[in-house]
């Protein structure tokens, strides 16, 4: 048993590492070439994985891309959680939280997700994988934003303002895909943070 | 001269009508099949235009799609201008303006633009046509929103709140592409309108 376990673990690790390389390569190619330009041949070359091994784990492009969706979902969560640990406290916090979200949705991980999202719109197989994961990401990001802002969703309108904030950063993320929109985004989000602070405070005070 | 002019006009009209059918068919197919599923064969079938006539006017898919971008830009402007004439005055106006924008960005014309936008991200020829037109649409939509809301952009922060409003409806438009998001969008935009009314009024009052 000990010998078999010992030999099995490295094999599992190698498989896991190979799958991770394939997923990373898929995400990179989605950003660089878009969904239609992401071919299984390019992925295996980029990942340094033989075609045989790749086809064994992911027989079709859709299998590869669907697995990459899940991988990407995890990376988006990790990226946000890591950024959240670097946030300041005090009166600059709302601004920092909002800018963090804005930067996240303007980054390559959002771009790859956007490619899958748009492809899924007209591809039912992909939609089955993408839709529930996007809902999960949406819920998790919402929960995290509420916590980071210390918002009280029992107050009327607070939930909708948080939702609006997340739809706003998604819209800004989309605007950023045709060219670097960072200065405009930063300016808009600074003003939005001030408005949000007032709105959250006003709503809280009224009740 | 009179005879030649008379015979030329119907020909010009027929050509214009044929081009319009090709553009409409391209936009419809972008919505139904996405960018990669929009083939020149499908467009000519849908438009009821012979392959020869289509190829004469638009030798490649990119020619067709680039012309459709311009056509779409015009349709987006007309659609918004028509909706704007139906807006109420009085204290429900902000809400009505915001919901009008929300509905516009959740409609098929936005979906077709989104397909082009995402495809242009990784296609330089398409990007050259899409980017300036998107900037034009952005400027026009911004100007129209300012007018419809009667907002005073000389007040600090007002410009950024209008921009945020348009990026928000774009984000909500994207969210709507994976499934009907109308009830959530309406709720979010009602609260956004109230926040916007307060912010525009507060900023105005402070100066």
XYZ file of N, CA and C in Angstrom, chain B residues 11-25 47-50 52-58:
78
model
N -32.792 52.495 -60.048
C -31.633 51.623 -59.850
C -30.945 51.954 -58.525
N -30.755 53.265 -58.281
C -30.123 53.677 -57.014
C -30.968 53.244 -55.826
N -32.286 53.372 -55.992
C -33.192 52.973 -54.908
C -33.120 51.475 -54.655
N -33.086 50.723 -55.771
C -32.995 49.260 -55.623
C -31.699 48.877 -54.920
N -30.608 49.554 -55.297
C -29.319 49.251 -54.671
C -29.352 49.582 -53.177
N -29.938 50.755 -52.883
C -30.016 51.166 -51.476
C -30.848 50.170 -50.661
N -31.973 49.745 -51.244
C -32.855 48.799 -50.552
C -32.139 47.454 -50.344
N -31.377 47.045 -51.358
C -30.663 45.775 -51.252
C -29.576 45.846 -50.170
N -28.870 46.971 -50.164
C -27.837 47.138 -49.139
C -28.468 47.144 -47.745
N -29.604 47.794 -47.617
C -30.288 47.841 -46.316
C -30.696 46.431 -45.885
N -31.193 45.616 -46.838
C -31.577 44.238 -46.488
C -30.355 43.439 -46.038
N -29.231 43.635 -46.741
C -27.998 42.926 -46.358
C -27.544 43.346 -44.955
N -27.660 44.652 -44.656
C -27.246 45.149 -43.336
C -28.157 44.597 -42.239
N -29.483 44.652 -42.498
C -30.433 44.134 -41.505
C -30.199 42.647 -41.254
N -29.962 41.901 -42.347
C -29.725 40.463 -42.213
C -28.450 40.202 -41.403
N -31.115 37.779 -46.613
C -31.473 39.051 -47.250
C -32.209 38.844 -48.570
N -32.204 37.617 -49.086
C -32.808 37.370 -50.393
C -32.053 38.088 -51.508
N -30.715 38.104 -51.372
C -29.864 38.780 -52.357
C -28.942 37.721 -52.958
N -28.738 37.772 -54.274
C -27.886 36.762 -54.897
C -26.448 36.912 -54.401
N -23.827 36.815 -56.117
C -23.083 37.705 -57.022
C -23.261 39.162 -56.636
N -24.512 39.560 -56.407
C -24.799 40.958 -56.047
C -24.165 41.297 -54.700
N -24.253 40.355 -53.774
C -23.661 40.602 -52.454
C -22.149 40.804 -52.553
N -21.511 39.889 -53.302
C -20.043 39.960 -53.428
C -19.608 41.217 -54.181
N -20.465 41.699 -55.066
C -20.158 42.926 -55.785
C -20.072 44.102 -54.806
N -21.019 44.168 -53.893
C -21.044 45.293 -52.938
C -20.111 45.067 -51.744
N -20.022 43.812 -51.297
C -19.208 43.497 -50.114
C -18.382 42.246 -50.401
